[in-house]
Every structure is written in C-alpha cells, then in structure tokens.
Short mmCIF file of C-alpha atoms and ligand atoms in Angstrom, two decimals:
data_model
loop_
_atom_site.label_atom_id
_atom_site.label_comp_id
_atom_site.label_asym_id
_atom_site.label_seq_id
_atom_site.Cartn_x
_atom_site.Cartn_y
_atom_site.Cartn_z
CA MET A 65 -35.77 -2.49 -63.32
CA ARG A 66 -33.99 -5.60 -62.10
CA GLN A 67 -32.19 -5.64 -58.78
CA VAL A 68 -29.51 -8.07 -57.64
CA HIS A 69 -28.26 -8.11 -54.06
CA VAL A 70 -24.64 -8.98 -53.31
CA ALA A 71 -24.73 -10.37 -49.78
CA LEU A 72 -21.45 -9.62 -48.03
CA GLY A 73 -22.49 -8.63 -44.51
CA SER A 74 -21.59 -5.01 -43.82
CA ARG A 75 -20.13 -4.74 -47.34
CA SER A 76 -23.38 -5.78 -49.07
CA TYR A 77 -24.67 -3.76 -52.02
CA ASP A 78 -27.18 -3.77 -54.87
CA ILE A 79 -26.72 -4.02 -58.61
CA LEU A 80 -29.46 -2.28 -60.59
CA VAL A 81 -30.03 -3.32 -64.21
CA SER A 82 -32.17 -1.25 -66.55
CA ARG A 83 -32.13 1.29 -69.36
CA TRP A 84 -31.73 4.98 -68.50
CA LEU A 85 -30.05 4.57 -65.11
CA LEU A 86 -27.27 7.06 -65.79
CA PRO A 87 -29.57 10.11 -65.59
CA GLU A 88 -30.61 8.81 -62.14
CA LEU A 89 -27.02 8.41 -60.88
CA GLY A 90 -27.23 11.41 -58.56
CA SER A 91 -30.46 10.40 -56.84
CA HIS A 92 -29.20 6.84 -56.31
CA CYS A 93 -26.01 8.22 -54.74
CA ARG A 94 -27.99 10.56 -52.49
CA ARG A 95 -29.69 7.59 -50.84
CA LEU A 96 -26.27 6.30 -49.78
CA GLY A 97 -25.49 9.28 -47.54
CA PHE A 98 -22.20 10.35 -49.11
CA GLY A 99 -20.57 13.78 -48.66
CA ARG A 100 -21.05 16.48 -51.35
CA ARG A 101 -17.62 16.26 -52.95
CA CYS A 102 -17.09 13.47 -55.44
CA ALA A 103 -15.01 12.52 -58.48
CA LEU A 104 -16.27 11.02 -61.71
CA LEU A 105 -13.48 8.84 -63.08
CA THR A 106 -13.85 7.95 -66.74
CA ASP A 107 -11.75 7.46 -69.87
CA SER A 108 -11.12 9.52 -72.98
CA ARG A 109 -13.65 7.54 -75.03
CA VAL A 110 -16.49 7.12 -72.54
CA GLY A 111 -16.20 10.65 -71.05
CA PRO A 112 -17.29 12.48 -74.22
CA LEU A 113 -20.14 9.99 -74.79
CA HIS A 114 -21.67 9.68 -71.33
CA GLY A 115 -19.78 12.01 -68.95
CA ARG A 116 -22.09 15.00 -69.35
CA VAL A 117 -25.24 13.10 -68.35
CA ALA A 118 -23.45 11.68 -65.30
CA LEU A 119 -22.10 15.05 -64.17
CA ARG A 120 -25.46 16.76 -64.64
CA SER A 121 -27.23 14.08 -62.65
CA LEU A 122 -24.74 14.36 -59.79
CA ARG A 123 -25.05 18.16 -59.72
CA GLN A 124 -28.84 18.07 -59.81
CA ALA A 125 -28.76 15.80 -56.78
CA GLY A 126 -26.69 18.39 -54.89
CA PHE A 127 -23.22 16.87 -55.33
CA ASP A 128 -20.09 18.75 -56.31
CA PRO A 129 -18.34 16.49 -58.83
CA VAL A 130 -14.89 16.84 -60.36
CA LEU A 131 -14.09 15.05 -63.62
CA VAL A 132 -10.98 12.84 -63.72
CA SER A 133 -10.16 11.32 -67.10
CA VAL A 134 -7.60 8.71 -68.11
CA PRO A 135 -6.67 7.52 -71.62
CA ALA A 136 -8.93 4.82 -73.06
CA GLY A 137 -7.52 1.29 -73.04
CA GLU A 138 -5.55 -1.06 -70.82
CA ARG A 139 -2.58 1.32 -70.49
CA ALA A 140 -4.64 3.42 -68.05
CA LYS A 141 -4.45 0.56 -65.53
CA SER A 142 -0.92 1.59 -64.55
CA ILE A 143 0.92 2.96 -61.53
CA ARG A 144 1.46 6.18 -63.49
CA HIS A 145 -2.22 6.84 -64.02
CA LEU A 146 -3.00 5.64 -60.50
CA ALA A 147 -0.64 8.30 -59.15
CA ASP A 148 -2.24 10.93 -61.43
CA CYS A 149 -5.65 10.04 -60.03
CA TYR A 150 -4.45 10.35 -56.41
CA ASP A 151 -2.97 13.77 -57.25
CA GLN A 152 -6.22 14.99 -58.78
CA LEU A 153 -8.28 13.82 -55.82
CA ALA A 154 -5.88 15.52 -53.42
CA VAL A 155 -5.80 18.78 -55.44
CA HIS A 156 -9.61 18.85 -55.45
CA ARG A 157 -9.67 18.11 -51.74
CA LEU A 158 -11.65 14.90 -51.68
CA GLU A 159 -12.07 13.78 -48.10
CA ARG A 160 -13.05 10.63 -46.22
CA LYS A 161 -16.78 11.23 -46.81
CA SER A 162 -16.25 12.01 -50.50
CA PHE A 163 -16.87 9.30 -53.06
CA LEU A 164 -15.75 8.15 -56.47
CA VAL A 165 -17.88 7.12 -59.44
CA ALA A 166 -16.31 4.77 -62.02
CA LEU A 167 -17.90 5.42 -65.42
CA GLY A 168 -16.47 3.11 -68.07
CA GLY A 169 -15.40 -0.42 -68.86
CA GLY A 170 -13.40 -2.83 -66.74
CA VAL A 171 -10.25 -0.75 -67.03
CA VAL A 172 -11.85 2.31 -65.45
CA GLY A 173 -13.65 0.12 -62.89
CA ASP A 174 -10.48 -1.69 -61.80
CA LEU A 175 -8.44 1.52 -61.64
CA ALA A 176 -11.12 3.60 -59.90
CA GLY A 177 -11.81 0.77 -57.47
CA PHE A 178 -8.16 0.63 -56.46
CA VAL A 179 -7.96 4.42 -56.18
CA ALA A 180 -11.02 4.26 -53.89
CA ALA A 181 -9.54 1.37 -51.90
CA SER A 182 -6.30 3.20 -51.19
CA TYR A 183 -6.89 6.98 -51.27
CA LEU A 184 -7.11 8.16 -47.62
CA ARG A 185 -7.06 4.43 -46.75
CA GLY A 186 -10.39 3.94 -48.47
CA ILE A 187 -13.32 6.00 -49.68
CA PRO A 188 -16.66 4.70 -51.01
CA PHE A 189 -17.19 4.17 -54.71
CA VAL A 190 -19.98 3.47 -57.17
CA GLN A 191 -19.60 1.49 -60.38
CA VAL A 192 -21.36 2.54 -63.58
CA PRO A 193 -20.07 -0.10 -66.02
CA THR A 194 -20.44 0.76 -69.71
CA THR A 195 -19.16 -2.41 -71.43
CA LEU A 196 -20.85 -5.80 -71.36
CA VAL A 197 -17.71 -7.31 -69.75
CA ALA A 198 -17.88 -4.71 -67.01
CA GLN A 199 -21.65 -5.12 -66.46
CA VAL A 200 -21.60 -8.89 -66.11
CA ASP A 201 -18.16 -9.36 -64.61
CA SER A 202 -15.65 -6.73 -63.55
CA SER A 203 -17.97 -4.31 -61.73
CA VAL A 204 -19.25 -7.08 -59.45
CA GLY A 205 -17.18 -8.67 -56.72
CA GLY A 206 -14.71 -6.04 -55.60
CA LYS A 207 -11.52 -7.09 -57.35
CA THR A 208 -9.65 -3.89 -58.12
CA GLY A 209 -6.13 -3.14 -59.25
CA VAL A 210 -3.57 -2.08 -61.82
CA ASN A 211 -0.96 -3.78 -64.00
CA LEU A 212 2.82 -3.76 -63.67
CA ALA A 213 5.33 -4.18 -66.51
CA ALA A 214 5.80 -7.72 -65.17
CA GLY A 215 2.16 -8.68 -65.61
CA LYS A 216 -1.52 -7.88 -65.36
CA ASN A 217 -3.35 -7.14 -62.11
CA LEU A 218 -0.23 -7.62 -59.97
CA VAL A 219 -1.15 -4.80 -57.58
CA GLY A 220 -4.63 -4.53 -56.18
CA ALA A 221 -7.12 -4.92 -53.38
CA PHE A 222 -10.55 -6.32 -52.66
CA TRP A 223 -12.76 -3.26 -52.28
CA GLN A 224 -16.49 -3.58 -52.79
CA PRO A 225 -18.51 -0.82 -54.46
CA ARG A 226 -21.50 0.65 -52.59
CA LEU A 227 -23.74 0.38 -55.65
CA VAL A 228 -23.52 -0.83 -59.26
CA LEU A 229 -25.70 0.77 -61.94
CA CYS A 230 -25.83 -1.24 -65.18
CA ASP A 231 -27.41 1.15 -67.66
CA LEU A 232 -28.14 -0.95 -70.76
CA GLU A 233 -28.54 2.19 -72.85
CA THR A 234 -24.82 2.98 -72.49
CA LEU A 235 -23.99 -0.26 -74.32
CA LYS A 236 -25.48 1.18 -77.51
CA THR A 237 -22.34 3.24 -78.16
CA LEU A 238 -20.04 0.25 -77.63
CA PRO A 239 -18.26 -1.07 -80.76
CA ASP A 240 -19.86 -4.32 -81.94
CA ARG A 241 -16.65 -6.31 -81.47
CA GLU A 242 -16.38 -5.21 -77.82
CA TYR A 243 -20.00 -6.18 -77.25
CA ARG A 244 -19.57 -9.64 -78.76
CA SER A 245 -16.41 -10.11 -76.74
CA GLY A 246 -18.50 -9.58 -73.60
CA LEU A 247 -20.81 -12.37 -74.72
CA ALA A 248 -17.96 -14.84 -74.15
CA GLU A 249 -18.22 -14.09 -70.40
CA VAL A 250 -22.02 -14.38 -70.57
CA ILE A 251 -21.77 -17.81 -72.21
CA LYS A 252 -19.19 -18.77 -69.57
CA TYR A 253 -21.78 -18.29 -66.79
CA GLY A 254 -24.08 -20.71 -68.58
CA ILE A 255 -21.32 -23.29 -68.86
CA ILE A 256 -20.08 -23.02 -65.29
CA CYS A 257 -23.39 -23.08 -63.47
CA ASP A 258 -26.57 -22.40 -65.37
CA PRO A 259 -27.82 -24.67 -68.18
CA THR A 260 -31.06 -22.62 -68.32
CA LEU A 261 -29.10 -19.47 -69.08
CA PHE A 262 -27.09 -21.40 -71.68
CA ARG A 263 -30.28 -22.65 -73.38
CA ARG A 264 -31.87 -19.22 -73.30
CA ILE A 265 -28.82 -17.66 -74.99
CA GLU A 266 -28.95 -20.43 -77.60
CA GLN A 267 -32.60 -19.63 -78.30
CA ARG A 268 -32.38 -15.84 -78.17
CA MET A 269 -28.98 -15.03 -79.67
CA PRO A 270 -30.42 -12.83 -82.48
CA ALA A 271 -32.30 -10.68 -79.93
CA ILE A 272 -29.22 -10.49 -77.72
CA LEU A 273 -27.03 -9.44 -80.65
CA GLN A 274 -29.56 -6.70 -81.42
CA MET A 275 -29.43 -5.58 -77.78
CA ASP A 276 -33.15 -6.15 -77.28
CA SER A 277 -33.58 -4.40 -73.95
CA LEU A 278 -35.89 -6.91 -72.26
CA GLU A 279 -33.70 -9.83 -73.23
CA LEU A 280 -30.50 -8.05 -72.31
CA ALA A 281 -31.88 -6.98 -68.93
CA TRP A 282 -32.69 -10.59 -68.13
CA VAL A 283 -29.30 -11.86 -69.28
CA VAL A 284 -27.22 -9.17 -67.51
CA ALA A 285 -29.20 -9.57 -64.27
CA ARG A 286 -28.87 -13.37 -64.42
CA CYS A 287 -25.09 -13.16 -64.90
CA CYS A 288 -24.80 -10.66 -62.04
CA THR A 289 -26.89 -12.96 -59.81
CA ILE A 290 -24.57 -15.88 -60.53
CA LYS A 291 -21.46 -13.82 -59.87
CA ALA A 292 -23.03 -12.33 -56.72
CA GLU A 293 -23.77 -15.81 -55.36
CA ILE A 294 -20.24 -17.02 -56.05
CA VAL A 295 -18.65 -13.90 -54.55
CA SER A 296 -20.90 -14.08 -51.47
CA GLN A 297 -19.61 -17.57 -50.80
CA ASP A 298 -15.96 -16.82 -51.56
CA GLU A 299 -15.15 -13.11 -51.56
CA THR A 300 -11.37 -13.41 -51.74
CA GLU A 301 -10.98 -16.39 -54.08
CA SER A 302 -9.88 -19.03 -51.65
CA GLY A 303 -11.90 -21.67 -53.49
CA LEU A 304 -15.20 -21.54 -55.37
CA ARG A 305 -14.57 -18.13 -56.99
CA ALA A 306 -11.93 -19.88 -59.12
CA ILE A 307 -14.69 -21.36 -61.30
CA LEU A 308 -15.07 -17.92 -62.86
CA ASN A 309 -11.70 -18.62 -64.49
CA PHE A 310 -13.14 -21.27 -66.82
CA GLY A 311 -11.34 -20.80 -70.16
CA HIS A 312 -8.95 -18.25 -68.68
CA THR A 313 -5.83 -20.42 -68.26
CA VAL A 314 -5.31 -20.67 -72.00
CA GLY A 315 -7.14 -17.38 -72.69
CA HIS A 316 -4.77 -15.28 -70.56
CA ALA A 317 -1.72 -17.00 -72.05
CA LEU A 318 -3.05 -16.38 -75.56
CA GLU A 319 -3.53 -12.68 -74.79
CA ALA A 320 -0.01 -12.49 -73.35
CA ILE A 321 1.79 -14.16 -76.29
CA THR A 322 -0.05 -11.97 -78.77
CA ARG A 323 0.87 -8.92 -76.63
CA TYR A 324 -2.77 -8.05 -75.99
CA GLY A 325 -2.92 -6.80 -79.58
CA ARG A 326 -4.65 -9.52 -81.53
CA TYR A 327 -7.52 -10.77 -79.42
CA LEU A 328 -9.94 -8.97 -77.19
CA HIS A 329 -10.22 -10.68 -73.81
CA GLY A 330 -13.57 -12.30 -74.68
CA GLU A 331 -12.21 -13.66 -77.94
CA ALA A 332 -9.20 -15.19 -76.19
CA ILE A 333 -11.38 -16.82 -73.54
CA ALA A 334 -13.82 -18.16 -76.15
CA ILE A 335 -10.88 -20.12 -77.59
CA GLY A 336 -9.72 -20.92 -74.04
CA GLN A 337 -13.16 -22.25 -73.10
CA MET A 338 -13.26 -24.54 -76.14
CA ILE A 339 -9.82 -25.90 -75.23
CA ALA A 340 -10.96 -26.43 -71.63
CA ALA A 341 -14.07 -28.17 -72.99
CA ARG A 342 -12.00 -30.60 -75.05
CA ILE A 343 -9.79 -31.35 -72.07
CA SER A 344 -12.95 -31.84 -70.01
CA GLN A 345 -14.22 -34.31 -72.58
CA GLN A 346 -11.06 -36.37 -72.14
CA LEU A 347 -10.67 -36.10 -68.37
CA LEU A 348 -14.15 -35.68 -66.92
CA GLY A 349 -16.27 -37.28 -69.64
CA LEU A 350 -17.99 -34.05 -70.72
CA PRO A 351 -20.43 -35.30 -73.38
CA PRO A 352 -19.37 -34.50 -76.98
CA ALA A 353 -22.87 -33.11 -77.61
CA ASP A 354 -22.24 -30.46 -74.90
CA VAL A 355 -18.90 -29.55 -76.48
CA GLU A 356 -20.63 -29.14 -79.84
CA ARG A 357 -23.33 -26.93 -78.31
CA MET A 358 -20.65 -24.70 -76.79
CA GLU A 359 -18.83 -24.41 -80.11
CA ARG A 360 -22.07 -23.57 -81.93
CA LEU A 361 -22.99 -20.92 -79.37
CA PHE A 362 -19.62 -19.14 -79.49
CA LYS A 363 -19.78 -19.21 -83.28
CA SER A 364 -23.30 -17.76 -83.29
CA ALA A 365 -21.89 -14.78 -81.38
CA ASN A 366 -19.21 -14.53 -84.06
CA LEU A 367 -16.49 -15.43 -81.58
CA PRO A 368 -13.39 -17.46 -82.52
CA VAL A 369 -13.29 -21.05 -81.30
CA THR A 370 -10.02 -22.42 -82.65
CA ILE A 371 -6.51 -21.35 -83.40
CA GLN A 372 -3.79 -23.06 -85.39
CA PHE A 373 -0.61 -22.76 -83.33
CA SER A 374 2.85 -22.76 -84.90
CA LYS A 375 5.49 -24.72 -82.98
CA ASP A 376 7.01 -21.49 -81.71
CA GLN A 377 3.62 -20.12 -80.56
CA LEU A 378 2.85 -23.36 -78.78
CA GLN A 379 6.13 -23.16 -76.87
CA ARG A 380 5.47 -19.55 -75.90
CA LEU A 381 1.91 -20.38 -74.89
CA CYS A 382 3.10 -23.13 -72.55
CA ALA A 383 5.80 -20.84 -71.14
CA ALA A 384 3.14 -18.18 -70.47
CA MET A 385 0.92 -20.73 -68.71
CA LYS A 386 3.85 -21.89 -66.57
CA LEU A 387 4.37 -18.30 -65.42
CA ASP A 388 0.71 -18.04 -64.47
CA LYS A 389 -0.46 -18.52 -60.89
CA LYS A 390 -2.27 -21.68 -61.86
CA VAL A 391 0.67 -24.12 -61.82
CA ALA A 392 0.90 -26.31 -58.73
CA GLY A 393 3.57 -28.98 -58.27
CA GLY A 394 4.63 -28.66 -61.93
CA GLN A 395 1.12 -29.51 -63.17
CA ILE A 396 -1.15 -26.97 -64.74
CA GLN A 397 -4.47 -26.33 -62.99
CA PHE A 398 -7.69 -25.93 -64.96
CA VAL A 399 -11.34 -25.39 -64.30
CA LEU A 400 -13.01 -28.28 -66.14
CA ALA A 401 -16.62 -29.11 -66.94
CA GLU A 402 -18.35 -32.40 -66.10
CA ARG A 403 -21.39 -31.32 -68.05
CA LEU A 404 -23.02 -28.07 -69.10
CA GLY A 405 -23.69 -26.13 -65.91
CA ARG A 406 -21.32 -28.07 -63.68
CA VAL A 407 -17.57 -27.46 -63.32
CA ARG A 408 -14.74 -28.43 -60.96
CA PHE A 409 -11.81 -26.15 -60.15
CA GLY A 410 -8.21 -27.08 -59.30
CA GLN A 411 -8.05 -29.89 -61.85
CA SER A 412 -4.50 -30.92 -62.72
CA VAL A 413 -4.01 -31.48 -66.43
CA PRO A 414 -0.98 -33.37 -67.74
CA TRP A 415 1.09 -31.26 -70.13
CA SER A 416 1.05 -34.09 -72.68
CA LEU A 417 -2.76 -34.01 -72.93
CA LEU A 418 -2.83 -30.22 -73.07
CA ILE A 419 -0.33 -30.19 -75.93
CA THR A 420 -2.21 -32.88 -77.83
CA ILE A 421 -5.37 -30.79 -77.66
CA LEU A 422 -3.62 -27.53 -78.49
CA ASN A 423 -2.14 -29.23 -81.55
CA ALA A 424 -5.56 -30.22 -82.82
CA PRO A 425 -7.24 -26.89 -83.58
CA SER A 426 -10.64 -28.25 -84.45
CA GLY A 427 -10.35 -30.42 -81.42
CA LEU A 428 -13.25 -32.78 -81.49
CA ARG A 429 -12.73 -33.97 -84.99
CA ASP A 430 -8.92 -33.94 -85.07
CA ALA A 431 -7.81 -34.82 -81.56
CA PRO A 432 -6.71 -38.39 -81.22
CA ARG A 433 -8.79 -40.00 -78.51
CA CYS A 434 -6.54 -39.84 -75.47
CA ARG A 435 -6.30 -42.64 -73.01
CA ARG A 436 -8.10 -41.60 -69.83
CA VAL A 437 -5.55 -40.18 -67.46
CA ALA A 438 -5.00 -41.84 -64.12
CA PRO A 439 -7.46 -40.58 -61.50
CA THR A 440 -4.61 -39.27 -59.32
CA CYS A 441 -4.25 -36.42 -61.83
CA LEU A 442 -7.77 -35.34 -61.05
CA ARG A 443 -7.44 -34.92 -57.34
N1 LIG B 46 -12.19 -6.84 -61.52
C1 LIG B 46 -12.61 -7.94 -62.12
O1 LIG B 46 -13.18 -8.84 -61.49
C2 LIG B 46 -12.41 -8.07 -63.60
C3 LIG B 46 -13.08 -9.06 -64.32
C4 LIG B 46 -12.94 -9.10 -65.70
C5 LIG B 46 -12.12 -8.16 -66.34
N2 LIG B 46 -11.47 -7.23 -65.61
C6 LIG B 46 -10.60 -6.22 -66.24
O2 LIG B 46 -11.42 -5.44 -67.11
C7 LIG B 46 -10.61 -4.92 -68.16
C8 LIG B 46 -11.32 -5.14 -69.46
O3 LIG B 46 -12.56 -4.49 -69.41
P1 LIG B 46 -13.34 -4.05 -70.74
O4 LIG B 46 -13.41 -5.19 -71.66
O5 LIG B 46 -14.57 -3.39 -70.30
O6 LIG B 46 -12.30 -3.04 -71.42
P2 LIG B 46 -12.13 -1.43 -71.41
O7 LIG B 46 -12.50 -0.84 -70.13
O8 LIG B 46 -10.77 -1.17 -71.94
O9 LIG B 46 -13.20 -1.00 -72.51
C9 LIG B 46 -13.02 -1.39 -73.85
C10 LIG B 46 -13.04 -0.17 -74.78
O10 LIG B 46 -14.38 0.26 -74.93
C11 LIG B 46 -14.48 1.66 -74.62
N3 LIG B 46 -15.80 1.84 -74.06
C12 LIG B 46 -16.23 1.46 -72.84
N4 LIG B 46 -17.54 1.68 -72.72
C13 LIG B 46 -17.96 2.22 -73.89
C14 LIG B 46 -19.21 2.63 -74.39
N5 LIG B 46 -20.33 2.49 -73.68
N6 LIG B 46 -19.26 3.16 -75.64
C15 LIG B 46 -18.14 3.25 -76.39
N7 LIG B 46 -16.94 2.84 -75.99
C16 LIG B 46 -16.85 2.33 -74.74
C17 LIG B 46 -13.32 1.94 -73.70
O11 LIG B 46 -12.95 3.29 -73.77
C18 LIG B 46 -12.25 1.02 -74.27
O12 LIG B 46 -11.63 1.65 -75.36
C19 LIG B 46 -9.27 -5.64 -68.06
O13 LIG B 46 -8.31 -4.77 -67.53
C20 LIG B 46 -9.54 -6.80 -67.12
O14 LIG B 46 -8.40 -7.16 -66.38
C21 LIG B 46 -11.60 -7.17 -64.26
ZN1 LIG B 47 -12.63 -12.86 -68.15
#
C-alpha cells in the first residue's frame, strides 16, 4: 500500500492507495474516532456496484450507516440535491460526531464534501474516490461545492477530508472513456511539475491503459503527492495552486460552449493543454520537441488534441473565456509552460495570439510563427 500525507497542520490527513481498500473502509474509519452514526453518500451508478461492500465494512466495524444516493452525473451537484442530502441527514439524526463517506467520482466527492462542510456547521468526512479523476485530483485538497444555473462550482467551501482511500480495484468498473479522460489530469501533473512522471507515462502507457495494478498504484500515488505538496503550500488558491489549472482556461470554455455534452472534462482539457502548449511555445519558448511529446502522449491515451472551430464557435469560446474568473485587466490569464515540468501561472496572453492559435487546429504545423510578444504582457 502507498501512503501520501497531506500536511495542513491540524487539518492534515493521509491518502492511501492500493487495491482492495473498500472492504477495509470500516476499520480505517474506526481509527479516526468518529461516532457510530454515519452516512454513505453515493450515486445511482456507483451505489449498486460498490455500495454493498462499503456498507458491510462500516457495519462490521461497529458503525451504523445510512445510505444516501443521488442521481449519477453532474446534475447531482445542485442546490436541489444538496438540500435533499441535508434533509436525509437530519431525518436520520446525524450529529456533530457523525461522519459522511463520499463513495463515487468527483461529483459525489464535491457534493458530499460541501454537505459535510455545512451540515451542523461541519462534520468530518472520508473520501473514497472511484474515478481516476477523483483519485488523482478532486478527492485531494478540500475544494467542495455545487453548481448554480449561472455556472459551475459557484457555491462551495474548503473542507478537508479526514482520510482518502483510493481503491484501484473500483476503477475496474469505470467505462473506458471515463478512465482515459482521467489520464489527461495525470499527464497534466507531469507537464506542470514532474518530467520523471511524464517520461514514465510515456514508457508505460500500455500497462497504464490495462490498469496494471503496480503501475497504477505508482502513478496515482505520485499524482496525489504532487497535488498534496501544492495544496500544502497554498490551500486556498491564493497563488501556486493555480498551476493545477494548466489547460483549463480553454478546456472549461470548450465544455461550456458544448453544454457539457460533447467532451468529458479530461478530453476538453487535453485540447486545452495542447493550446496552452502552443501559446507557451510562442511566449515562453517552450521547445517544439516538448510540445510534440505532449501531443504524442495525449494521443497514445486516445485523447483528442485538436479541434477545428467554426467562426461562431470561436466567438462563443472567447465569450466563455471572458466570463471566466481568469480575465484580469481585459487580458486573459493562462498557466504556461517554460519546459516540460516547469510552468508559470498568471501569464497574460494577448487575444490576438490566442485567436491565431485557436484558428490553427494542428497548431505546430499550421500556426504562423508569431512575433514574440512584448515582455510587459508576461508580467
Ligand atoms: N474538488 C476538486 O478539486 C475537483 C477537481 C477536479 C474535478 N472536480 C469535479 O469533479 C467532477 C467530475 O468528476 P468525475 O470525472 O469523477 O465525474 P463523475 O463523478 O460524474 O463520474 C463520472 C461517471 O462515472 C460513474 N462512475 C464513477 N465511478 C465509477 C466506477 N468505479 N464504476 C462505474 N462507474 C463509475 C459516475 O456515476 C458518473 O456517471 C466535476 O463536477 C468537477 O467539477 C473537482
Ligand atoms: Zn481538471
């Protein structure tokens, strides 16, 4: 078993990575000194697959769990389902010493985390992430919340879990497309701060795609270690944590203009990362060989790397980016790479350069070589 410590003073916790952790859920929770009453929050797809094992484990460890289920998919991250969850916890008399277990992907983790952060002004919670995105990203770092009609994640709180159990065996029931989508976040960690991780994924992609347990344990634990280090330095995203958004400026806008129906998040950020890479090549001198390696790696995970925008799509994409939080003083802010493993956040990118790159779908080959932009844009 691999163990990653998230160092946050009194809010510190461990992430355990291994196969077969779910049957041990109860005994791990017992060590944390929680009260008997607890709720297992899951969704309509994960519940039937993994809920029984989780409930049995909690009962065997002496807990008294109640099952709370929400519909599978992003729509569960809503005020409506949040209110339903509060009602269920209140009806089943969960108290201050009770705890919540989030069993599912990032949607369940974000929702359950916010329920835990706010019910009775905060009760402890444990994350049992069952998608690759959730294991390497959303379950670590304490960002919780729900969506509003006006946009994603507009209501939320920072609320750290007491424990994260990444059971690699649960990934076996995940649809292949969801799994590959998670690899876009894994590759992102290599690009933003770990060339060794990047190289290892390049070398071992076939084993990773086959979910080889030794390889996957190493990769998931490495990603969690990177995120843990970043979060320990910047828990509430006042600076460094922003580097985790590499590829997300365009990725989020792409998801929004396609109404979250065409691309999975990982697919959108694979395209977003390639666009950020091409901008980086122009503005920070990211070597073309690095850009090519990134493109090859995303492709080897069967992830999209380009998109041909119509004029109308391009306009809507820019409008979506303008609405995003990342515009400062009229200029759009990106995380850009200097080289593989080294990025800078808060980089202003001129709209003209962004549009040139967006208009050249295969980027490297088609983009006219832009004049280097004045250094003031980079400050
Ligand atoms: N809090 C953070 O820091 C953070 C970071 C990244 C993403 N997120 C959030 O995470 C969400 C996306 O997470 P996601 O990609 O895990 O999506 P998700 O939770 O919707 O899961 C994807 C689908 O897979 C199903 N599923 C989950 N685990 C399964 C399993 N083991 N077997 C079979 N099916 C399974 C789910 O029911 C769902 O239908 C978004 O809402 C995003 O905003 C949060
Ligand atoms: Zn992401």
